[in-house]
Short mmCIF file of C-alpha atoms and ligand atoms in Angstrom, two decimals:
data_model
loop_
_atom_site.label_atom_id
_atom_site.label_comp_id
_atom_site.label_asym_id
_atom_site.label_seq_id
_atom_site.Cartn_x
_atom_site.Cartn_y
_atom_site.Cartn_z
CA GLU V 15 29.56 24.89 38.52
CA LYS V 16 30.23 28.40 37.09
CA LEU V 17 31.20 28.62 33.48
CA THR V 18 33.16 31.57 31.79
CA VAL V 19 33.01 31.80 28.01
CA CYS V 20 35.10 34.52 26.22
CA ILE V 21 33.78 35.48 22.64
CA CYS V 22 36.39 37.01 20.16
CA GLY V 23 34.84 39.19 17.62
CA GLY V 24 32.26 41.94 17.33
CA GLY V 25 30.12 41.23 14.28
CA ASN V 26 27.15 39.06 13.53
CA GLY V 27 28.22 35.76 14.88
CA ALA V 28 30.01 37.24 18.04
CA HIS V 29 26.61 39.01 18.87
CA ALA V 30 24.49 35.83 18.62
CA MET V 31 27.15 33.66 20.47
CA ALA V 32 27.63 36.43 23.14
CA GLY V 33 23.81 36.51 23.70
CA LEU V 34 23.25 32.74 23.81
CA ALA V 35 26.23 32.25 26.16
CA ALA V 36 24.76 34.89 28.61
CA ALA V 37 21.45 33.45 28.45
CA HIS V 38 22.88 29.96 29.38
CA ALA V 39 22.56 28.85 32.96
CA GLN V 40 25.46 29.83 35.33
CA THR V 41 27.52 31.27 32.41
CA GLU V 42 29.41 34.51 32.34
CA SER V 43 29.62 35.88 28.73
CA ARG V 44 32.61 38.12 28.09
CA VAL V 45 33.19 39.78 24.68
CA LEU V 46 36.86 40.56 23.50
CA THR V 47 36.58 42.64 20.28
CA LEU V 48 39.93 44.30 18.98
CA PHE V 49 38.23 46.11 15.99
CA GLN V 50 38.37 50.03 15.96
CA ASP V 51 35.71 51.35 18.80
CA GLU V 52 33.52 48.30 18.70
CA ALA V 53 33.84 47.49 22.31
CA GLU V 54 33.15 51.02 23.47
CA ARG V 55 30.07 51.35 21.28
CA TRP V 56 28.77 47.99 22.00
CA THR V 57 29.22 48.84 25.82
CA LYS V 58 27.49 52.03 25.30
CA THR V 59 24.40 50.57 23.66
CA MET V 60 24.19 48.00 26.40
CA GLU V 61 24.00 50.47 28.84
CA LYS V 62 20.71 52.08 27.85
CA ASN V 63 19.17 49.03 26.04
CA ASP V 64 18.25 45.54 26.45
CA PHE V 65 20.34 43.13 24.53
CA ILE V 66 18.03 40.96 22.42
CA ILE V 67 18.42 37.88 20.12
CA LEU V 68 15.51 37.06 17.84
CA GLN V 69 15.56 33.29 16.88
CA ASN V 70 13.64 32.09 13.91
CA LEU V 71 12.25 28.66 14.88
CA PRO V 72 11.33 25.98 12.36
CA ASP V 73 7.72 26.34 13.19
CA GLY V 74 7.76 29.92 11.93
CA SER V 75 7.71 31.62 15.25
CA VAL V 76 10.13 33.73 16.70
CA ARG V 77 11.88 33.27 20.16
CA GLU V 78 13.20 36.39 21.92
CA ILE V 79 16.34 35.79 24.11
CA LYS V 80 17.36 38.78 26.54
CA ALA V 81 20.58 38.48 28.20
CA LYS V 82 23.70 40.71 28.45
CA PRO V 83 27.33 39.63 28.25
CA SER V 84 29.01 40.75 31.49
CA MET V 85 31.64 42.87 29.54
CA VAL V 86 32.59 43.93 26.05
CA THR V 87 36.32 44.97 26.24
CA LYS V 88 39.19 45.23 23.71
CA ASP V 89 41.46 44.50 26.70
CA ALA V 90 42.27 40.86 26.67
CA SER V 91 43.85 40.97 30.18
CA LYS V 92 40.18 41.60 31.19
CA ALA V 93 38.45 39.10 29.12
CA VAL V 94 40.62 36.09 29.01
CA PRO V 95 41.87 35.13 32.60
CA GLY V 96 39.56 32.68 33.93
CA ALA V 97 37.86 31.67 30.84
CA ASN V 98 37.06 28.03 30.39
CA ILE V 99 36.03 28.35 26.81
CA ILE V 100 37.40 30.88 24.17
CA ILE V 101 35.18 31.04 21.12
CA PHE V 102 36.57 32.80 17.75
CA CYS V 103 33.53 34.15 15.98
CA VAL V 104 35.19 36.50 13.57
CA PRO V 105 36.26 36.24 9.79
CA ALA V 106 39.40 34.21 9.53
CA PHE V 107 41.79 37.03 8.35
CA ALA V 108 41.31 38.42 11.95
CA HIS V 109 42.29 35.41 13.79
CA GLN V 110 46.05 35.92 14.02
CA GLN V 111 45.41 39.30 16.07
CA TYR V 112 43.20 37.38 18.52
CA PHE V 113 45.61 34.44 18.97
CA ASN V 114 48.31 37.02 19.52
CA ALA V 115 45.99 38.94 22.12
CA ILE V 116 44.92 35.96 24.13
CA LEU V 117 48.48 34.40 24.13
CA PRO V 118 49.70 35.99 27.46
CA TYR V 119 46.26 35.06 29.29
CA VAL V 120 45.45 31.56 28.01
CA GLU V 121 45.39 29.12 30.99
CA PRO V 122 45.92 25.30 30.65
CA ASP V 123 42.86 23.15 30.06
CA THR V 124 41.02 25.90 28.14
CA ALA V 125 38.90 24.92 25.11
CA ILE V 126 39.54 27.25 22.17
CA ILE V 127 36.79 26.92 19.62
CA GLY V 128 36.99 28.21 16.29
CA LEU V 129 33.25 28.87 15.18
CA PRO V 130 33.82 28.80 12.28
CA GLY V 131 37.57 27.91 12.44
CA GLN V 132 38.17 27.65 8.83
CA PRO V 133 41.05 25.56 7.19
CA GLY V 134 44.29 26.15 8.84
CA PHE V 135 42.97 27.30 12.28
CA GLU V 136 44.99 24.66 14.03
CA PHE V 137 48.02 25.58 12.26
CA GLN V 138 47.98 29.10 13.19
CA CYS V 139 46.81 28.31 16.83
CA PHE V 140 49.92 26.13 17.35
CA ASP V 141 52.17 28.87 15.55
CA VAL V 142 51.04 31.47 18.08
CA LEU V 143 50.25 29.78 21.12
CA LYS V 144 52.97 27.07 20.82
CA GLU V 145 53.23 24.70 23.91
CA LYS V 146 50.30 26.49 25.52
CA ALA V 147 48.28 25.07 22.76
CA ARG V 148 49.04 21.60 23.66
CA ARG V 149 47.73 22.11 27.12
CA CYS V 150 44.37 23.25 25.62
CA ALA V 151 41.66 21.56 23.58
CA ILE V 152 41.33 22.93 20.26
CA LEU V 153 37.97 22.66 18.47
CA SER V 154 36.93 23.81 15.14
CA TYR V 155 33.51 23.92 13.37
CA GLU V 156 32.94 24.11 9.51
CA SER V 157 30.73 27.23 9.73
CA LEU V 158 28.73 29.51 11.94
CA PRO V 159 25.74 27.70 13.72
CA TRP V 160 23.27 30.12 12.28
CA ALA V 161 22.69 32.65 9.23
CA CYS V 162 22.57 35.80 11.31
CA ARG V 163 22.81 39.49 10.69
CA ILE V 164 23.01 42.46 13.32
CA LEU V 165 19.75 44.34 13.26
CA GLU V 166 21.05 47.13 15.24
CA PHE V 167 24.35 46.85 17.46
CA GLY V 168 22.66 44.87 20.24
CA LYS V 169 19.68 43.29 18.16
CA LYS V 170 19.77 40.48 15.74
CA ILE V 171 18.03 37.78 14.00
CA LEU V 172 19.14 33.91 13.65
CA GLY V 173 18.02 30.96 11.80
CA ALA V 174 19.84 27.91 13.02
CA LYS V 175 21.47 25.47 10.71
CA ASP V 176 20.35 21.67 10.74
CA SER V 177 23.87 20.21 11.59
CA LEU V 178 27.50 21.44 11.91
CA VAL V 179 30.68 19.32 11.81
CA GLY V 180 33.52 20.22 14.23
CA SER V 181 36.82 18.54 14.98
CA LYS V 182 38.90 18.43 18.20
CA ILE V 183 42.50 18.21 19.33
CA THR V 184 42.75 17.20 22.96
CA GLY V 185 46.66 17.27 23.25
CA LYS V 186 47.87 17.21 26.72
CA SER V 187 44.73 19.06 28.00
CA ASN V 188 42.39 17.91 31.00
CA LEU V 189 39.34 19.91 30.67
CA LYS V 190 36.63 19.54 33.50
CA LEU V 191 33.92 20.02 30.90
CA ASP V 192 33.04 18.64 27.57
CA PRO V 193 33.36 21.62 25.36
CA ALA V 194 31.31 20.23 22.34
CA LYS V 195 28.58 19.17 24.88
CA THR V 196 28.80 22.53 26.56
CA LEU V 197 28.66 24.46 23.19
CA GLN V 198 25.70 22.38 22.30
CA SER V 199 23.85 23.12 25.56
CA MET V 200 24.53 26.91 24.75
CA LEU V 201 23.21 26.60 21.06
CA GLY V 202 20.11 24.77 21.90
CA GLU V 203 18.40 21.93 19.80
CA HIS V 204 19.89 23.03 16.48
CA PRO V 205 22.35 22.98 14.82
CA VAL V 206 23.23 19.40 15.90
CA LEU V 207 26.90 19.55 16.48
CA LYS V 208 29.00 16.51 15.11
CA MET V 209 32.31 15.27 15.49
CA ALA V 210 34.64 14.60 12.37
CA ASN V 211 37.41 11.80 12.45
CA ASN V 212 40.21 14.35 13.15
CA TYR V 213 41.12 17.88 12.48
CA ILE V 214 42.08 17.54 8.67
CA GLU V 215 38.79 16.29 7.59
CA PRO V 216 36.69 19.28 7.92
CA TYR V 217 39.55 21.11 5.86
CA LEU V 218 38.62 18.92 2.84
CA MET V 219 34.82 19.29 3.61
CA THR V 220 35.03 22.99 3.36
CA LYS V 221 32.62 24.62 0.65
CA ALA V 222 35.43 27.18 -0.01
CA ILE V 223 35.38 26.01 -3.31
CA GLY V 224 32.11 27.43 -4.57
CA LEU V 225 33.42 29.75 -7.22
CA ASP V 226 30.18 29.32 -9.86
CA GLU V 227 31.30 31.71 -12.45
CA PHE V 228 33.94 29.20 -13.30
CA GLY V 229 31.09 26.84 -14.43
CA ALA V 230 30.01 23.65 -12.72
CA ALA V 231 32.61 21.67 -14.67
CA CYS V 232 35.60 23.52 -12.99
CA LEU V 233 33.86 23.27 -9.65
CA SER V 234 33.13 19.53 -10.08
CA GLY V 235 36.74 19.03 -11.16
CA VAL V 236 38.23 20.85 -8.05
CA SER V 237 35.80 18.65 -5.85
CA ASP V 238 37.05 15.65 -7.37
CA GLU V 239 40.48 16.51 -6.46
CA VAL V 240 39.59 17.22 -3.04
CA VAL V 241 37.87 13.78 -2.72
CA ALA V 242 41.06 12.28 -4.20
CA THR V 243 43.15 13.90 -1.65
CA ALA V 244 40.96 12.55 1.14
CA LYS V 245 41.45 9.11 -0.34
CA ALA V 246 45.09 9.55 -0.51
CA ILE V 247 45.43 10.75 3.09
CA SER V 248 43.28 8.06 4.47
CA GLU V 249 45.38 5.37 2.69
CA GLN V 250 48.67 6.79 3.87
CA LYS V 251 47.65 7.80 7.32
CA PRO V 252 44.80 5.74 8.90
CA GLU V 253 45.00 8.09 11.79
CA LEU V 254 43.85 10.91 9.56
CA ASN V 255 40.87 8.89 8.16
CA GLN V 256 38.91 11.33 5.89
CA SER V 257 35.83 8.95 5.43
CA HIS V 258 33.50 11.76 5.71
CA VAL V 259 34.62 13.86 2.98
CA GLN V 260 32.21 13.69 -0.01
CA HIS V 261 31.98 15.33 -3.57
CA LEU V 262 30.19 18.56 -3.67
CA LEU V 263 27.26 17.05 -5.50
CA GLU V 264 26.48 14.41 -2.83
CA TRP V 265 26.54 17.25 -0.21
CA TYR V 266 23.98 19.24 -2.35
CA ARG V 267 21.85 16.21 -2.55
CA GLN V 268 21.92 15.52 1.30
CA ASP V 269 22.06 18.68 3.07
CA TYR V 270 19.85 20.76 0.42
CA ARG V 271 17.44 17.93 -0.25
CA GLU V 272 14.68 20.24 1.00
CA THR V 273 15.56 23.16 -1.32
CA VAL V 274 17.12 21.75 -4.53
CA ALA V 275 14.51 21.06 -7.23
CA ASP V 276 16.55 19.21 -9.62
CA PRO V 277 19.65 17.26 -8.16
CA THR V 278 20.60 15.68 -11.52
CA SER V 279 24.02 17.27 -11.78
CA LEU V 280 25.97 19.71 -9.76
CA LEU V 281 25.01 22.60 -12.30
CA THR V 282 21.07 21.75 -12.05
CA ALA V 283 21.58 21.31 -8.10
CA MET V 284 23.10 24.69 -7.79
CA ARG V 285 20.92 26.28 -10.37
CA THR V 286 17.64 25.13 -8.76
CA ASN V 287 18.73 25.53 -5.09
CA ALA V 288 15.87 27.90 -3.58
CA ALA V 289 18.23 28.40 -0.59
CA TYR V 290 20.27 30.77 -2.90
CA ASN V 291 17.33 33.06 -3.89
CA GLY V 292 18.36 36.24 -3.38
CA LEU V 293 22.04 35.72 -3.06
CA VAL V 294 23.63 37.76 -5.77
CA HIS V 295 27.34 38.28 -6.70
CA PRO V 296 28.83 40.92 -4.72
CA MET V 297 29.59 44.10 -6.77
CA LYS V 298 31.18 47.45 -6.23
CA ASP V 299 30.92 50.70 -7.94
CA ALA V 300 33.56 51.22 -10.48
CA GLY V 301 33.29 54.95 -9.97
CA ASN V 302 32.06 55.70 -13.74
CA GLY V 303 28.26 54.90 -13.01
CA LYS V 304 29.10 51.21 -13.71
CA TRP V 305 29.18 48.19 -11.37
CA VAL V 306 32.07 45.38 -11.67
CA PRO V 307 32.32 42.23 -9.69
CA ASP V 308 33.99 42.61 -6.30
CA PHE V 309 36.65 39.97 -6.37
CA ASN V 310 37.99 41.02 -3.02
CA TYR V 311 34.69 39.96 -1.13
CA ARG V 312 35.17 37.18 1.41
CA TYR V 313 34.08 34.43 -1.19
CA THR V 314 37.66 34.92 -2.39
CA SER V 315 39.76 36.97 0.06
CA GLU V 316 38.73 34.47 2.80
CA ASP V 317 37.99 31.34 0.73
CA ILE V 318 41.34 31.34 -1.18
CA PRO V 319 44.13 31.94 1.65
CA TYR V 320 41.94 30.04 4.20
CA GLY V 321 40.09 27.47 1.90
CA LEU V 322 41.41 26.43 -1.34
CA VAL V 323 45.21 27.34 -0.87
CA VAL V 324 44.80 24.87 2.29
CA THR V 325 43.34 22.11 0.45
CA LYS V 326 45.90 22.58 -2.48
CA GLY V 327 48.53 22.37 0.32
CA LEU V 328 47.11 19.03 1.59
CA ALA V 329 46.88 17.60 -1.87
CA GLU V 330 50.59 18.39 -2.17
CA LEU V 331 51.59 16.57 0.72
CA ALA V 332 49.37 13.58 -0.27
CA GLY V 333 50.88 13.53 -3.60
CA VAL V 334 47.79 14.16 -5.60
CA PRO V 335 47.86 16.30 -8.87
CA THR V 336 45.34 19.11 -8.94
CA PRO V 337 44.92 20.56 -12.43
CA TYR V 338 41.39 22.13 -11.87
CA THR V 339 42.55 23.74 -8.35
CA ASP V 340 45.82 25.01 -9.92
CA LYS V 341 43.62 26.69 -12.76
CA VAL V 342 41.25 28.00 -10.23
CA LEU V 343 43.90 29.32 -8.11
CA THR V 344 45.71 30.94 -10.63
CA TRP V 345 42.67 32.91 -11.72
CA CYS V 346 41.58 33.91 -8.18
CA GLN V 347 45.14 34.93 -7.09
CA GLU V 348 45.45 37.20 -10.00
CA LYS V 349 42.01 39.05 -9.13
CA LEU V 350 43.38 39.14 -5.47
CA GLY V 351 46.58 40.59 -6.50
CA LYS V 352 48.33 37.64 -4.73
CA GLU V 353 50.74 34.85 -5.40
CA TYR V 354 50.39 31.55 -3.58
CA ILE V 355 50.89 29.16 -6.57
CA VAL V 356 53.52 29.13 -9.47
CA GLY V 357 52.31 26.73 -11.94
CA SER V 358 51.24 23.88 -10.00
CA GLU V 359 53.35 24.41 -7.07
CA LEU V 360 52.52 26.18 -3.78
CA LYS V 361 55.51 28.36 -3.55
CA GLY V 362 54.24 32.00 -4.26
CA LYS V 363 55.61 34.80 -2.65
CA ASP V 364 52.34 35.37 -0.67
CA LEU V 365 51.97 31.76 0.45
CA LYS V 366 53.10 32.82 4.09
CA GLU V 367 49.77 34.83 4.38
CA SER V 368 47.66 31.81 3.77
CA ARG V 369 47.02 28.98 6.25
CA ALA V 370 48.43 26.07 3.98
CA PRO V 371 50.54 23.52 6.11
CA GLN V 372 53.54 24.77 4.03
CA ALA V 373 53.12 28.15 5.31
CA TYR V 374 53.85 26.72 9.00
CA GLY V 375 56.57 24.68 7.81
CA TYR V 376 54.73 21.36 7.81
CA LYS V 377 56.37 19.19 4.87
CA SER V 378 54.78 15.77 5.22
CA LEU V 379 51.61 14.07 6.38
CA ASP V 380 53.72 12.72 9.36
CA ASP V 381 54.09 16.70 10.38
CA LEU V 382 50.16 16.64 10.50
CA VAL V 383 49.88 13.36 12.41
CA ALA V 384 52.07 14.82 15.03
CA LEU V 385 49.63 17.53 15.96
CA LEU V 386 47.11 15.01 16.95
P1 NAD D 406 31.09 39.70 10.37
O1 NAD D 406 31.22 40.13 8.85
O2 NAD D 406 30.03 40.17 11.20
O3 NAD D 406 32.42 40.41 10.99
C1 NAD D 406 32.71 41.44 11.25
C2 NAD D 406 33.57 41.76 12.46
O4 NAD D 406 34.91 41.16 11.92
C3 NAD D 406 33.76 43.20 12.76
O5 NAD D 406 32.44 43.52 13.55
C4 NAD D 406 34.86 43.15 13.63
O6 NAD D 406 34.72 42.54 14.99
C5 NAD D 406 35.74 42.32 12.89
N1 NAD D 406 36.43 42.77 11.71
C6 NAD D 406 36.21 43.29 10.59
N2 NAD D 406 37.18 44.01 10.01
C7 NAD D 406 38.32 43.64 10.74
C8 NAD D 406 39.80 44.09 10.71
N3 NAD D 406 40.10 44.68 9.59
N4 NAD D 406 40.58 43.87 11.92
C9 NAD D 406 40.05 43.03 12.70
N5 NAD D 406 38.78 42.72 12.96
C10 NAD D 406 37.97 43.15 12.08
O7 NAD D 406 31.38 38.23 10.46
P2 NAD D 406 30.06 37.08 10.92
O8 NAD D 406 29.02 37.28 9.87
O9 NAD D 406 30.15 37.14 12.26
O10 NAD D 406 30.85 35.86 10.30
C11 NAD D 406 32.08 35.15 11.13
C12 NAD D 406 32.56 34.02 10.23
O11 NAD D 406 31.49 33.09 9.85
C13 NAD D 406 33.05 34.63 8.86
O12 NAD D 406 34.15 33.76 8.53
C14 NAD D 406 31.76 34.05 7.96
O13 NAD D 406 32.25 34.00 6.45
C15 NAD D 406 31.32 32.96 8.39
N6 NAD D 406 29.85 32.89 8.23
C16 NAD D 406 28.89 33.89 8.51
C17 NAD D 406 27.56 33.75 8.34
C18 NAD D 406 26.50 34.54 8.81
O14 NAD D 406 25.42 34.41 8.36
N7 NAD D 406 26.71 35.87 9.28
C19 NAD D 406 27.06 32.23 7.81
C20 NAD D 406 28.05 31.16 7.71
C21 NAD D 406 29.49 31.68 7.83
#
């Protein structure tokens, strides 16, 4: 049976997903990109050129996949109707406008997938789509399936991750297809998609706490608090079991076992992780010939409001004190020129811009259970 996939976004991930969906048997791949003239530019490039994905395979060879999406448009009324699966492949700060755009056209029994969703994806989805969201399946994955970059608008290169954890809220939907299985078959063998216990679990598995200039001690302290939050939620609400949540150090020891030379401590694991070679701190030109750290880069601008503020919100609902998180948040929000937290409480004036449960009026763990 024919499958129609609508990919939201126009960057690295959206390019990769659009190509893989187009290459999938009996699948129509459509792209909805709202940003500037991206849709027009992408459409023009495809008129004259092939659309090629270069996939790095584990054996060192490169697989070339040629397949064009059927449309690239900024018009949701063209891209969304009839779509069985809608995949968000765009940074989290842009999610709101895509939810608004698809709202009039989403049909019941559609799968809406955040790839990645990032913490708070479901809160925002229910906030915008309201009752419509209950008739859909909402899935959210912890990251993009690949490290990928656009080489030219219309060509890119990918290296797939090993595995990827996601979650699913089925609500009152009754889908003809299994969205996770379908996504897996579009992605191929890797990454292997896994299911979390529930939608909150990936929030507490997020690596949006990786601000290494604060030092391994701070980082480890934040991670301890996330683990304590997971434990408190599991105890109070068995429906929200968080058994997959682990300390950052355990995650390095497992997921980076091939590349970490010295897994003794969080500090040594991060310092000796070869996967980080070549990754440097984002900097910007200060205008006087000097370079300064760019604290508005997505490691902060995305990972704070759609990461650490959300886990802080969960800790608050679970009654877990978070001195390290508060310290880190206080420092980061000042750099961002925002106020999410005041002292140790999430009551800053910019809280509404975050995806903390409190930003959507959720006041207890029961409110989170109600979304299941
Ligand atoms: P990207 O940097 O390619 O996204 C850029 C796109 O976002 C633009 O092409 C545009 O479509 C949209 N956009 C940018 N500014 C916008 C604005 N002001 N308003 C509306 N839309 C705007 O992103 P990506 O590399 O595809 O990554 C998507 C998500 O996956 C991000 O959250 C990223 O952190 C995460 N991620 C990326 C990688 C990777 O290798 N690329 C790996 C892991 C996780």
